[in-house]
mmCIF file of C-alpha atoms in Angstrom:
data_model
loop_
_atom_site.group_PDB
_atom_site.id
_atom_site.type_symbol
_atom_site.label_atom_id
_atom_site.label_comp_id
_atom_site.label_asym_id
_atom_site.label_seq_id
_atom_site.Cartn_x
_atom_site.Cartn_y
_atom_site.Cartn_z
ATOM 1 C CA MET A 1 49.828 18.847 1.639
ATOM 2 C CA ALA A 2 50.342 22.062 -0.380
ATOM 3 C CA ALA A 3 52.070 23.749 2.548
ATOM 4 C CA ALA A 4 54.397 20.768 2.985
ATOM 5 C CA ALA A 5 55.269 20.819 -0.724
ATOM 6 C CA GLU A 6 56.185 24.493 -0.537
ATOM 7 C CA THR A 7 58.835 23.750 2.089
ATOM 8 C CA ARG A 8 60.591 21.128 -0.022
ATOM 9 C CA PRO A 9 63.609 22.401 -2.008
ATOM 10 C CA LEU A 10 63.170 22.860 -5.748
ATOM 11 C CA GLY A 11 66.024 23.217 -8.218
ATOM 12 C CA LEU A 12 66.279 24.280 -11.840
ATOM 13 C CA TYR A 13 68.850 22.891 -14.266
ATOM 14 C CA LEU A 14 69.568 24.601 -17.601
ATOM 15 C CA HIS A 15 71.580 22.730 -20.225
ATOM 16 C CA VAL A 16 73.719 24.706 -22.676
ATOM 17 C CA PRO A 17 74.820 22.124 -25.286
ATOM 18 C CA PHE A 18 77.656 24.084 -26.910
ATOM 19 C CA CYS A 19 81.404 23.508 -26.690
ATOM 20 C CA ALA A 20 84.342 25.105 -28.453
ATOM 21 C CA ARG A 21 85.663 21.580 -28.970
ATOM 22 C CA LYS A 22 84.302 18.209 -27.934
ATOM 23 C CA CYS A 23 86.610 16.427 -25.487
ATOM 24 C CA PRO A 24 87.456 12.826 -26.480
ATOM 25 C CA TYR A 25 86.217 11.319 -23.181
ATOM 26 C CA CYS A 26 82.903 13.208 -23.044
ATOM 27 C CA ASP A 27 79.535 11.557 -23.723
ATOM 28 C CA PHE A 28 77.405 14.522 -22.623
ATOM 29 C CA ASN A 29 74.847 15.981 -25.027
ATOM 30 C CA THR A 30 77.175 18.657 -26.384
ATOM 31 C CA TYR A 31 78.140 19.918 -29.825
ATOM 32 C CA ALA A 32 80.979 21.967 -31.295
ATOM 33 C CA GLY A 33 80.683 24.302 -34.267
ATOM 34 C CA LEU A 34 77.106 25.505 -33.640
ATOM 35 C CA GLU A 35 77.935 29.144 -32.902
ATOM 36 C CA ALA A 36 75.341 30.265 -35.461
ATOM 37 C CA LEU A 37 72.593 28.769 -33.289
ATOM 38 C CA HIS A 38 73.503 30.543 -30.027
ATOM 39 C CA GLY A 39 71.008 33.364 -30.479
ATOM 40 C CA ALA A 40 68.144 31.076 -31.473
ATOM 41 C CA PHE A 41 69.023 28.787 -28.590
ATOM 42 C CA VAL A 42 68.696 31.577 -26.030
ATOM 43 C CA GLU A 43 65.303 32.500 -27.485
ATOM 44 C CA GLY A 44 64.157 28.887 -27.370
ATOM 45 C CA LEU A 45 65.462 28.325 -23.852
ATOM 46 C CA CYS A 46 63.624 31.394 -22.601
ATOM 47 C CA ARG A 47 60.460 30.160 -24.292
ATOM 48 C CA GLU A 48 60.839 26.790 -22.575
ATOM 49 C CA LEU A 49 61.454 28.456 -19.203
ATOM 50 C CA ALA A 50 58.126 30.261 -19.489
ATOM 51 C CA GLY A 51 56.438 26.986 -20.434
ATOM 52 C CA VAL A 52 57.726 24.910 -17.524
ATOM 53 C CA ALA A 53 57.288 27.587 -14.853
ATOM 54 C CA PRO A 54 53.776 26.372 -13.896
ATOM 55 C CA LEU A 55 55.325 23.063 -12.784
ATOM 56 C CA ALA A 56 56.868 24.910 -9.852
ATOM 57 C CA GLU A 57 53.334 25.537 -8.530
ATOM 58 C CA GLY A 58 54.521 28.655 -6.729
ATOM 59 C CA ARG A 59 57.451 26.948 -4.991
ATOM 60 C CA PRO A 60 60.547 29.158 -4.941
ATOM 61 C CA LEU A 61 63.749 27.919 -6.548
ATOM 62 C CA THR A 62 66.345 27.086 -3.922
ATOM 63 C CA SER A 63 69.057 26.424 -6.511
ATOM 64 C CA ILE A 64 69.755 27.087 -10.179
ATOM 65 C CA PHE A 65 72.496 25.342 -12.151
ATOM 66 C CA LEU A 66 73.605 26.466 -15.605
ATOM 67 C CA GLY A 67 75.558 23.565 -17.065
ATOM 68 C CA GLY A 68 76.593 21.979 -20.298
ATOM 69 C CA GLY A 69 78.549 21.993 -22.397
ATOM 70 C CA THR A 70 80.102 25.379 -21.912
ATOM 71 C CA PRO A 71 77.640 28.067 -20.793
ATOM 72 C CA THR A 72 80.421 30.662 -20.949
ATOM 73 C CA LEU A 73 80.464 30.391 -24.746
ATOM 74 C CA LEU A 74 77.315 32.526 -24.644
ATOM 75 C CA GLU A 75 77.772 36.288 -24.664
ATOM 76 C CA GLY A 76 77.173 38.389 -21.556
ATOM 77 C CA PRO A 77 73.855 39.866 -22.815
ATOM 78 C CA GLN A 78 72.628 36.359 -23.691
ATOM 79 C CA LEU A 79 73.430 35.094 -20.205
ATOM 80 C CA ALA A 80 71.699 38.153 -18.732
ATOM 81 C CA ARG A 81 68.608 37.428 -20.847
ATOM 82 C CA ILE A 82 68.404 33.859 -19.538
ATOM 83 C CA PHE A 83 68.591 34.890 -15.888
ATOM 84 C CA ALA A 84 66.165 37.773 -16.394
ATOM 85 C CA THR A 85 63.680 35.271 -17.838
ATOM 86 C CA ILE A 86 64.116 33.006 -14.831
ATOM 87 C CA ARG A 87 63.346 35.888 -12.484
ATOM 88 C CA GLU A 88 60.334 36.873 -14.583
ATOM 89 C CA HIS A 89 58.702 33.452 -14.366
ATOM 90 C CA PHE A 90 59.961 31.930 -11.103
ATOM 91 C CA ALA A 91 60.214 32.964 -7.478
ATOM 92 C CA LEU A 92 63.668 32.629 -5.935
ATOM 93 C CA ALA A 93 64.172 31.575 -2.336
ATOM 94 C CA PRO A 94 66.206 33.969 -0.189
ATOM 95 C CA GLY A 95 69.884 33.136 -0.556
ATOM 96 C CA ALA A 96 69.266 30.782 -3.486
ATOM 97 C CA GLU A 97 72.422 29.135 -4.833
ATOM 98 C CA ILE A 98 72.918 30.142 -8.475
ATOM 99 C CA SER A 99 75.741 28.200 -10.151
ATOM 100 C CA SER A 100 77.286 28.282 -13.581
ATOM 101 C CA GLU A 101 79.838 26.016 -15.138
ATOM 102 C CA ALA A 102 82.767 27.734 -16.849
ATOM 103 C CA ASN A 103 85.567 26.574 -19.126
ATOM 104 C CA PRO A 104 88.872 28.319 -18.324
ATOM 105 C CA GLY A 105 89.495 28.681 -22.061
ATOM 106 C CA THR A 106 86.295 30.660 -22.722
ATOM 107 C CA VAL A 107 86.223 33.206 -19.901
ATOM 108 C CA ASP A 108 87.755 36.513 -18.944
ATOM 109 C CA LEU A 109 87.055 39.199 -16.370
ATOM 110 C CA ALA A 110 84.234 40.716 -18.463
ATOM 111 C CA ARG A 111 82.456 37.356 -18.813
ATOM 112 C CA PHE A 112 82.743 36.684 -15.092
ATOM 113 C CA GLU A 113 81.449 40.167 -14.321
ATOM 114 C CA ALA A 114 78.471 39.486 -16.578
ATOM 115 C CA LEU A 115 77.699 36.302 -14.653
ATOM 116 C CA ARG A 116 77.962 38.140 -11.333
ATOM 117 C CA ALA A 117 75.691 40.909 -12.619
ATOM 118 C CA ALA A 118 73.152 38.236 -13.637
ATOM 119 C CA GLY A 119 73.097 36.936 -10.056
ATOM 120 C CA VAL A 120 75.409 33.926 -10.315
ATOM 121 C CA ASN A 121 77.028 33.379 -6.915
ATOM 122 C CA ARG A 122 78.862 30.080 -7.438
ATOM 123 C CA LEU A 123 81.217 28.938 -10.213
ATOM 124 C CA SER A 124 82.217 25.434 -11.254
ATOM 125 C CA MET A 125 85.295 25.492 -13.475
ATOM 126 C CA GLY A 126 86.248 22.481 -15.581
ATOM 127 C CA VAL A 127 90.010 22.586 -15.131
ATOM 128 C CA GLN A 128 90.501 18.755 -15.129
ATOM 129 C CA SER A 129 94.297 19.007 -14.696
ATOM 130 C CA PHE A 130 97.161 21.441 -14.252
ATOM 131 C CA GLN A 131 99.583 19.172 -16.144
ATOM 132 C CA PRO A 132 100.178 20.161 -19.805
ATOM 133 C CA ALA A 133 100.488 16.583 -21.108
ATOM 134 C CA GLU A 134 97.281 15.545 -19.348
ATOM 135 C CA LEU A 135 95.405 18.570 -20.681
ATOM 136 C CA ASP A 136 96.553 17.676 -24.203
ATOM 137 C CA PHE A 137 95.391 14.070 -23.773
ATOM 138 C CA LEU A 138 92.000 15.241 -22.480
ATOM 139 C CA GLY A 139 91.562 17.584 -25.440
ATOM 140 C CA ARG A 140 91.117 20.677 -23.282
ATOM 141 C CA ILE A 141 91.327 24.065 -25.002
ATOM 142 C CA HIS A 142 93.080 25.721 -22.059
ATOM 143 C CA GLY A 143 96.509 25.403 -20.533
ATOM 144 C CA ALA A 144 97.508 25.359 -16.876
ATOM 145 C CA GLU A 145 98.369 29.070 -16.876
ATOM 146 C CA GLU A 146 95.022 29.941 -18.455
ATOM 147 C CA ALA A 147 93.287 27.986 -15.697
ATOM 148 C CA ARG A 148 95.155 29.929 -13.018
ATOM 149 C CA ASN A 149 94.389 33.208 -14.770
ATOM 150 C CA ALA A 150 90.705 32.298 -15.062
ATOM 151 C CA PHE A 151 90.570 31.592 -11.335
ATOM 152 C CA ALA A 152 92.168 34.971 -10.588
ATOM 153 C CA ALA A 153 89.687 36.695 -12.901
ATOM 154 C CA ALA A 154 86.786 34.998 -11.139
ATOM 155 C CA ARG A 155 88.081 36.252 -7.803
ATOM 156 C CA ALA A 156 88.481 39.752 -9.242
ATOM 157 C CA ALA A 157 84.849 39.627 -10.409
ATOM 158 C CA GLY A 158 83.748 38.920 -6.830
ATOM 159 C CA PHE A 159 83.225 35.149 -6.759
ATOM 160 C CA ASP A 160 83.907 33.732 -3.292
ATOM 161 C CA SER A 161 82.517 30.223 -3.896
ATOM 162 C CA ILE A 162 84.385 28.403 -6.651
ATOM 163 C CA ASN A 163 84.555 24.710 -7.494
ATOM 164 C CA LEU A 164 87.320 23.185 -9.589
ATOM 165 C CA ASP A 165 86.843 19.863 -11.413
ATOM 166 C CA LEU A 166 89.885 17.597 -11.626
ATOM 167 C CA MET A 167 90.200 14.135 -13.207
ATOM 168 C CA PHE A 168 92.270 11.179 -12.052
ATOM 169 C CA GLY A 169 92.889 7.674 -13.307
ATOM 170 C CA LEU A 170 94.160 8.829 -16.702
ATOM 171 C CA PRO A 171 96.204 6.171 -18.541
ATOM 172 C CA GLY A 172 99.727 6.292 -17.168
ATOM 173 C CA GLN A 173 98.962 9.112 -14.727
ATOM 174 C CA ALA A 174 101.737 9.317 -12.154
ATOM 175 C CA PRO A 175 100.948 9.861 -8.468
ATOM 176 C CA ASP A 176 103.329 12.836 -8.366
ATOM 177 C CA ALA A 177 101.513 14.504 -11.277
ATOM 178 C CA TRP A 178 98.193 13.993 -9.486
ATOM 179 C CA ARG A 179 99.590 15.436 -6.264
ATOM 180 C CA ALA A 180 100.869 18.436 -8.200
ATOM 181 C CA SER A 181 97.436 19.176 -9.682
ATOM 182 C CA LEU A 182 95.803 18.829 -6.271
ATOM 183 C CA ASP A 183 98.386 21.109 -4.673
ATOM 184 C CA THR A 184 97.936 23.761 -7.364
ATOM 185 C CA ALA A 185 94.176 23.758 -6.826
ATOM 186 C CA LEU A 186 94.601 23.994 -3.065
ATOM 187 C CA ASP A 187 97.202 26.752 -3.374
ATOM 188 C CA LEU A 188 94.663 28.787 -5.332
ATOM 189 C CA GLY A 189 92.361 28.588 -2.313
ATOM 190 C CA THR A 190 89.330 27.106 -4.062
ATOM 191 C CA GLU A 191 86.345 26.510 -1.779
ATOM 192 C CA HIS A 192 85.301 23.230 -3.390
ATOM 193 C CA LEU A 193 86.837 20.410 -5.410
ATOM 194 C CA SER A 194 85.087 17.737 -7.487
ATOM 195 C CA LEU A 195 87.432 14.845 -8.271
ATOM 196 C CA TYR A 196 86.283 12.383 -10.922
ATOM 197 C CA SER A 197 87.798 9.131 -12.115
ATOM 198 C CA LEU A 198 88.169 8.911 -15.887
ATOM 199 C CA ILE A 199 85.533 6.580 -17.339
ATOM 200 C CA VAL A 200 85.712 5.154 -20.853
ATOM 201 C CA GLU A 201 82.212 5.894 -22.126
ATOM 202 C CA PRO A 202 80.880 3.897 -25.116
ATOM 203 C CA GLY A 203 80.785 5.793 -28.394
ATOM 204 C CA THR A 204 83.468 8.321 -27.465
ATOM 205 C CA PRO A 205 86.807 8.801 -29.250
ATOM 206 C CA LEU A 206 88.497 7.590 -26.059
ATOM 207 C CA ALA A 207 86.579 4.295 -26.268
ATOM 208 C CA ARG A 208 87.717 3.902 -29.872
ATOM 209 C CA TRP A 209 91.347 4.614 -28.938
ATOM 210 C CA VAL A 210 91.235 1.971 -26.215
ATOM 211 C CA ALA A 211 89.597 -0.572 -28.533
ATOM 212 C CA GLU A 212 92.189 0.073 -31.246
ATOM 213 C CA GLY A 213 95.034 -0.251 -28.759
ATOM 214 C CA SER A 214 96.321 3.258 -29.409
ATOM 215 C CA CYS A 215 95.581 4.182 -25.798
ATOM 216 C CA LEU A 216 95.853 2.199 -22.595
ATOM 217 C CA ALA A 217 92.646 1.567 -20.669
ATOM 218 C CA PRO A 218 92.455 3.284 -17.278
ATOM 219 C CA ASP A 219 93.852 1.092 -14.499
ATOM 220 C CA ASP A 220 91.389 0.536 -11.652
ATOM 221 C CA ASP A 221 94.115 -0.167 -9.104
ATOM 222 C CA ARG A 222 95.984 3.014 -10.006
ATOM 223 C CA ALA A 223 92.723 4.988 -9.858
ATOM 224 C CA ALA A 224 92.093 3.632 -6.351
ATOM 225 C CA GLU A 225 95.635 4.654 -5.347
ATOM 226 C CA LEU A 226 95.097 8.190 -6.674
ATOM 227 C CA TYR A 227 91.721 8.429 -4.927
ATOM 228 C CA ALA A 228 93.385 7.499 -1.640
ATOM 229 C CA ILE A 229 96.034 10.165 -2.221
ATOM 230 C CA ALA A 230 93.289 12.728 -2.801
ATOM 231 C CA ARG A 231 91.401 11.771 0.338
ATOM 232 C CA GLU A 232 94.523 12.098 2.464
ATOM 233 C CA ARG A 233 95.622 15.369 0.875
ATOM 234 C CA MET A 234 92.189 16.987 1.083
ATOM 235 C CA ALA A 235 91.740 16.027 4.736
ATOM 236 C CA ALA A 236 95.148 17.455 5.599
ATOM 237 C CA ALA A 237 94.169 20.722 3.879
ATOM 238 C CA GLY A 238 90.984 21.038 5.950
ATOM 239 C CA TYR A 239 88.381 20.024 3.375
ATOM 240 C CA ARG A 240 85.358 17.894 4.237
ATOM 241 C CA HIS A 241 84.710 14.821 2.094
ATOM 242 C CA TYR A 242 80.938 15.170 2.054
ATOM 243 C CA GLU A 243 80.128 13.144 -1.087
ATOM 244 C CA VAL A 244 81.938 10.352 -2.911
ATOM 245 C CA SER A 245 83.515 12.731 -5.452
ATOM 246 C CA ASN A 246 83.193 16.075 -3.678
ATOM 247 C CA TRP A 247 85.097 18.032 -1.031
ATOM 248 C CA ALA A 248 84.361 21.469 0.461
ATOM 249 C CA LYS A 249 86.204 23.749 2.841
ATOM 250 C CA ASP A 250 85.252 22.976 6.426
ATOM 251 C CA GLU A 251 83.422 26.205 7.197
ATOM 252 C CA ALA A 252 80.158 24.806 8.536
ATOM 253 C CA VAL A 253 78.339 26.616 11.312
ATOM 254 C CA GLY A 254 77.606 24.104 14.030
ATOM 255 C CA ALA A 255 78.608 20.513 14.570
ATOM 256 C CA LEU A 256 78.667 17.581 12.192
ATOM 257 C CA PRO A 257 76.878 16.325 10.207
ATOM 258 C CA GLU A 258 75.791 19.739 8.896
ATOM 259 C CA MET A 259 76.981 20.303 5.361
ATOM 260 C CA PRO A 260 79.974 22.563 4.727
ATOM 261 C CA ARG A 261 78.928 26.063 3.676
ATOM 262 C CA HIS A 262 80.378 25.579 0.199
ATOM 263 C CA ALA A 263 78.777 22.181 -0.487
ATOM 264 C CA CYS A 264 76.868 22.328 -3.778
ATOM 265 C CA ARG A 265 73.240 22.695 -2.729
ATOM 266 C CA HIS A 266 71.926 21.941 -6.204
ATOM 267 C CA ASN A 267 73.749 18.614 -6.365
ATOM 268 C CA LEU A 268 72.531 17.855 -2.853
ATOM 269 C CA LEU A 269 69.025 17.881 -4.370
ATOM 270 C CA TYR A 270 70.075 15.015 -6.638
ATOM 271 C CA TRP A 271 71.737 12.999 -3.887
ATOM 272 C CA ARG A 272 68.728 13.496 -1.602
ATOM 273 C CA ASN A 273 66.423 12.423 -4.448
ATOM 274 C CA GLY A 274 64.709 15.791 -4.502
ATOM 275 C CA ASP A 275 62.749 17.827 -7.033
ATOM 276 C CA PHE A 276 64.280 19.682 -9.957
ATOM 277 C CA LEU A 277 62.991 21.148 -13.180
ATOM 278 C CA ALA A 278 65.158 21.026 -16.292
ATOM 279 C CA VAL A 279 65.298 22.900 -19.588
ATOM 280 C CA GLY A 280 67.543 22.693 -22.630
ATOM 281 C CA PRO A 281 68.352 19.954 -25.171
ATOM 282 C CA GLY A 282 68.613 16.544 -23.536
ATOM 283 C CA ALA A 283 67.930 17.911 -20.040
ATOM 284 C CA HIS A 284 66.343 15.572 -17.457
ATOM 285 C CA GLY A 285 63.941 16.691 -14.719
ATOM 286 C CA CYS A 286 62.192 14.950 -11.827
ATOM 287 C CA LEU A 287 59.236 15.797 -9.596
ATOM 288 C CA HIS A 288 58.096 13.636 -6.682
ATOM 289 C CA ARG A 289 54.682 13.079 -5.182
ATOM 290 C CA PRO A 290 55.596 12.065 -1.625
ATOM 291 C CA ALA A 291 53.653 9.327 0.085
ATOM 292 C CA SER A 292 50.609 10.443 2.051
ATOM 293 C CA ALA A 293 47.553 8.851 3.613
ATOM 294 C CA GLY A 294 46.158 6.415 1.065
ATOM 295 C CA GLN A 295 48.603 7.487 -1.641
ATOM 296 C CA ALA A 296 51.929 5.854 -2.486
ATOM 297 C CA HIS A 297 55.010 7.801 -3.536
ATOM 298 C CA GLN A 298 55.572 8.425 -7.237
ATOM 299 C CA ALA A 299 58.381 10.132 -9.118
ATOM 300 C CA ARG A 300 57.818 11.508 -12.609
ATOM 301 C CA ARG A 301 60.981 11.864 -14.679
ATOM 302 C CA TRP A 302 61.156 13.420 -18.110
ATOM 303 C CA TRP A 303 63.780 14.224 -20.705
ATOM 304 C CA ASN A 304 64.013 16.635 -23.596
ATOM 305 C CA LEU A 305 64.869 16.192 -27.251
ATOM 306 C CA ARG A 306 68.642 15.918 -27.597
ATOM 307 C CA GLY A 307 69.297 17.556 -30.962
ATOM 308 C CA VAL A 308 69.591 21.340 -30.858
ATOM 309 C CA GLU A 309 67.794 21.996 -34.136
ATOM 310 C CA GLY A 310 64.940 19.615 -33.317
ATOM 311 C CA TYR A 311 64.643 21.159 -29.864
ATOM 312 C CA LEU A 312 64.438 24.668 -31.319
ATOM 313 C CA ARG A 313 61.993 23.627 -34.041
ATOM 314 C CA ARG A 314 59.613 22.037 -31.544
ATOM 315 C CA LEU A 315 59.602 25.172 -29.364
ATOM 316 C CA ALA A 316 59.205 27.506 -32.339
ATOM 317 C CA GLU A 317 56.108 25.518 -33.323
ATOM 318 C CA GLY A 318 54.638 26.102 -29.873
ATOM 319 C CA GLY A 319 55.189 22.560 -28.667
ATOM 320 C CA SER A 320 56.932 21.032 -25.692
ATOM 321 C CA ALA A 321 60.610 20.086 -25.835
ATOM 322 C CA GLU A 322 59.839 16.909 -23.885
ATOM 323 C CA ALA A 323 60.852 13.716 -25.685
ATOM 324 C CA GLY A 324 59.669 11.166 -23.129
ATOM 325 C CA SER A 325 58.824 10.499 -19.502
ATOM 326 C CA GLU A 326 58.369 7.707 -16.991
ATOM 327 C CA VAL A 327 56.881 7.184 -13.551
ATOM 328 C CA VAL A 328 59.100 5.457 -11.008
ATOM 329 C CA GLU A 329 57.488 4.065 -7.877
ATOM 330 C CA GLY A 330 57.619 1.255 -5.354
ATOM 331 C CA ARG A 331 60.830 -0.600 -4.618
ATOM 332 C CA ALA A 332 62.590 0.807 -7.712
ATOM 333 C CA ALA A 333 62.095 4.367 -6.469
ATOM 334 C CA MET A 334 63.177 3.423 -2.960
ATOM 335 C CA GLY A 335 66.291 1.742 -4.335
ATOM 336 C CA GLU A 336 67.224 4.969 -6.094
ATOM 337 C CA SER A 337 66.926 6.871 -2.831
ATOM 338 C CA MET A 338 69.244 4.346 -1.196
ATOM 339 C CA MET A 339 71.887 4.585 -3.922
ATOM 340 C CA LEU A 340 71.838 8.363 -3.987
ATOM 341 C CA GLY A 341 71.760 8.896 -0.233
ATOM 342 C CA LEU A 342 74.624 6.530 0.417
ATOM 343 C CA ARG A 343 76.854 8.717 -1.757
ATOM 344 C CA LEU A 344 76.774 11.305 1.034
ATOM 345 C CA ILE A 345 79.779 10.349 3.135
ATOM 346 C CA GLU A 346 78.891 12.130 6.389
ATOM 347 C CA GLU A 347 75.135 12.480 6.116
ATOM 348 C CA GLY A 348 74.347 9.104 4.600
ATOM 349 C CA LEU A 349 70.853 7.832 3.910
ATOM 350 C CA VAL A 350 68.740 9.553 6.563
ATOM 351 C CA TYR A 351 65.851 7.390 7.773
ATOM 352 C CA ALA A 352 63.490 10.317 8.354
ATOM 353 C CA ARG A 353 64.049 11.804 4.881
ATOM 354 C CA PHE A 354 63.467 8.410 3.253
ATOM 355 C CA THR A 355 60.288 7.846 5.269
ATOM 356 C CA ASP A 356 58.937 11.330 4.521
ATOM 357 C CA LEU A 357 59.296 10.646 0.794
ATOM 358 C CA HIS A 358 58.321 6.980 0.525
ATOM 359 C CA GLY A 359 56.150 6.374 3.584
ATOM 360 C CA ARG A 360 58.307 3.384 4.564
ATOM 361 C CA ASP A 361 61.322 2.850 6.786
ATOM 362 C CA PRO A 362 64.368 1.749 4.739
ATOM 363 C CA ARG A 363 65.305 -0.760 7.443
ATOM 364 C CA GLU A 364 61.979 -2.451 6.871
ATOM 365 C CA VAL A 365 62.226 -2.432 3.063
ATOM 366 C CA PHE A 366 65.879 -3.465 2.701
ATOM 367 C CA GLY A 367 66.504 -5.201 6.018
ATOM 368 C CA ASP A 368 68.154 -8.379 4.694
ATOM 369 C CA THR A 369 70.387 -6.483 2.280
ATOM 370 C CA LEU A 370 71.429 -4.013 4.972
ATOM 371 C CA ASP A 371 72.217 -6.816 7.392
ATOM 372 C CA GLU A 372 74.377 -8.551 4.804
ATOM 373 C CA LEU A 373 76.273 -5.401 3.769
ATOM 374 C CA GLU A 374 76.813 -4.427 7.392
ATOM 375 C CA GLY A 375 78.078 -7.919 8.138
ATOM 376 C CA TRP A 376 80.639 -7.526 5.372
ATOM 377 C CA GLY A 377 81.825 -4.262 6.908
ATOM 378 C CA LEU A 378 80.556 -2.115 4.021
ATOM 379 C CA LEU A 379 77.812 -0.183 5.867
ATOM 380 C CA ARG A 380 77.331 1.168 9.359
ATOM 381 C CA ARG A 381 74.067 2.154 10.967
ATOM 382 C CA ASP A 382 73.100 4.376 13.868
ATOM 383 C CA ARG A 383 69.778 5.691 15.114
ATOM 384 C CA ASP A 384 69.517 8.329 12.343
ATOM 385 C CA ALA A 385 71.156 7.082 9.162
ATOM 386 C CA ILE A 386 73.019 4.449 7.162
ATOM 387 C CA ARG A 387 76.497 5.291 5.859
ATOM 388 C CA LEU A 388 79.283 3.685 3.891
ATOM 389 C CA THR A 389 82.265 2.519 5.892
ATOM 390 C CA GLU A 390 85.821 3.227 4.741
ATOM 391 C CA ARG A 391 85.839 -0.195 3.133
ATOM 392 C CA GLY A 392 82.410 0.357 1.607
ATOM 393 C CA LEU A 393 83.533 3.619 0.035
ATOM 394 C CA LEU A 394 86.208 1.782 -1.954
ATOM 395 C CA VAL A 395 83.609 -0.557 -3.475
ATOM 396 C CA GLY A 396 80.726 1.895 -3.481
ATOM 397 C CA ASN A 397 79.333 0.854 -6.854
ATOM 398 C CA ARG A 398 79.083 -2.746 -5.647
ATOM 399 C CA VAL A 399 77.127 -1.538 -2.633
ATOM 400 C CA PHE A 400 74.824 0.700 -4.677
ATOM 401 C CA GLU A 401 73.934 -2.021 -7.165
ATOM 402 C CA ARG A 402 72.538 -4.171 -4.362
ATOM 403 C CA PHE A 403 69.567 -1.801 -4.198
ATOM 404 C CA VAL A 404 68.778 -1.986 -7.909
ATOM 405 C CA GLU A 405 65.903 -4.238 -8.883
ATOM 406 C CA PRO A 406 66.869 -6.963 -11.396
ATOM 407 C CA ALA A 407 65.770 -6.118 -14.934
#
């Protein structure tokens, strides 16, 4: 059992909760105006890293993801300290993917060089749009030219695996404006694109604007039109649509359905319902105990305190940053594996992976539901996996919710 566990991928997520300015659509655990806490935060994060390291049980990290928030608000020496602490307390698998998010308005060549020196080998840049009016609406602190300059600086620092985030479905967003943003990203030669539909999250300024009538609500039909434009444009440019919201350059070695070389391996852990540790305010982690003889599968999830000051105080007192946890098992856990796996367009929900984790065949557990969804033309099955059809992709959330147990 121990040997089998050592072969399973293990990720590490680090949450940096600072932003130069909070975007009106964002409901992430992030805060602006806390520059005075950056130093104490790095100290606390390093303390938490040392505390959670035993949970790895000697397993090497196959991926690390520094997210937020805006990790690139931290200074180069602070970033170096974080990654040095990781290497002090964890083993890294050969060729481990080490990603960092970056805001084009908070980076320059020196900051990118600091990330490279710390071992970061993949960047994810939150561009969101190359249209000035859209950037203003989204509250971004960078302009289109700054985004292009940031990309060039990242290349100059040696990054050869870069993701760009773009958003679609903005109120009144024109198809031509969306095409222009896509074309700019593709002209830059980015290896990966994450394309997200704008969601009105409760409690955000955007939700208040919509409720007050000062802003139109996003139009689902227009969002679907823009998503179709993206799918067509990305395919024509030679990118693989490997996950509902993610495309990567088609540089895989071997035949389908191997993942493209630039697919985000850390996010693949999430979609394959894998194991990941997490540190930082509000961070969520998950470790599985796969099914074995006489023992059912269990997943333990935990989450940290959200507030930065409370998080730092708890660690300074020698305590754990954990705020709560739960154990997910049985049909609920299997339903999560179904929802996550079906997000993978090419790979799908792989029977063998599901069975290795849960000790059951998904066709046995969800047979009636699968038959019904296949009959409606939303799923297709072969000897290895279950996948969304073209029609199923357009109503993916409706498909996913069929595997959620009623409350």
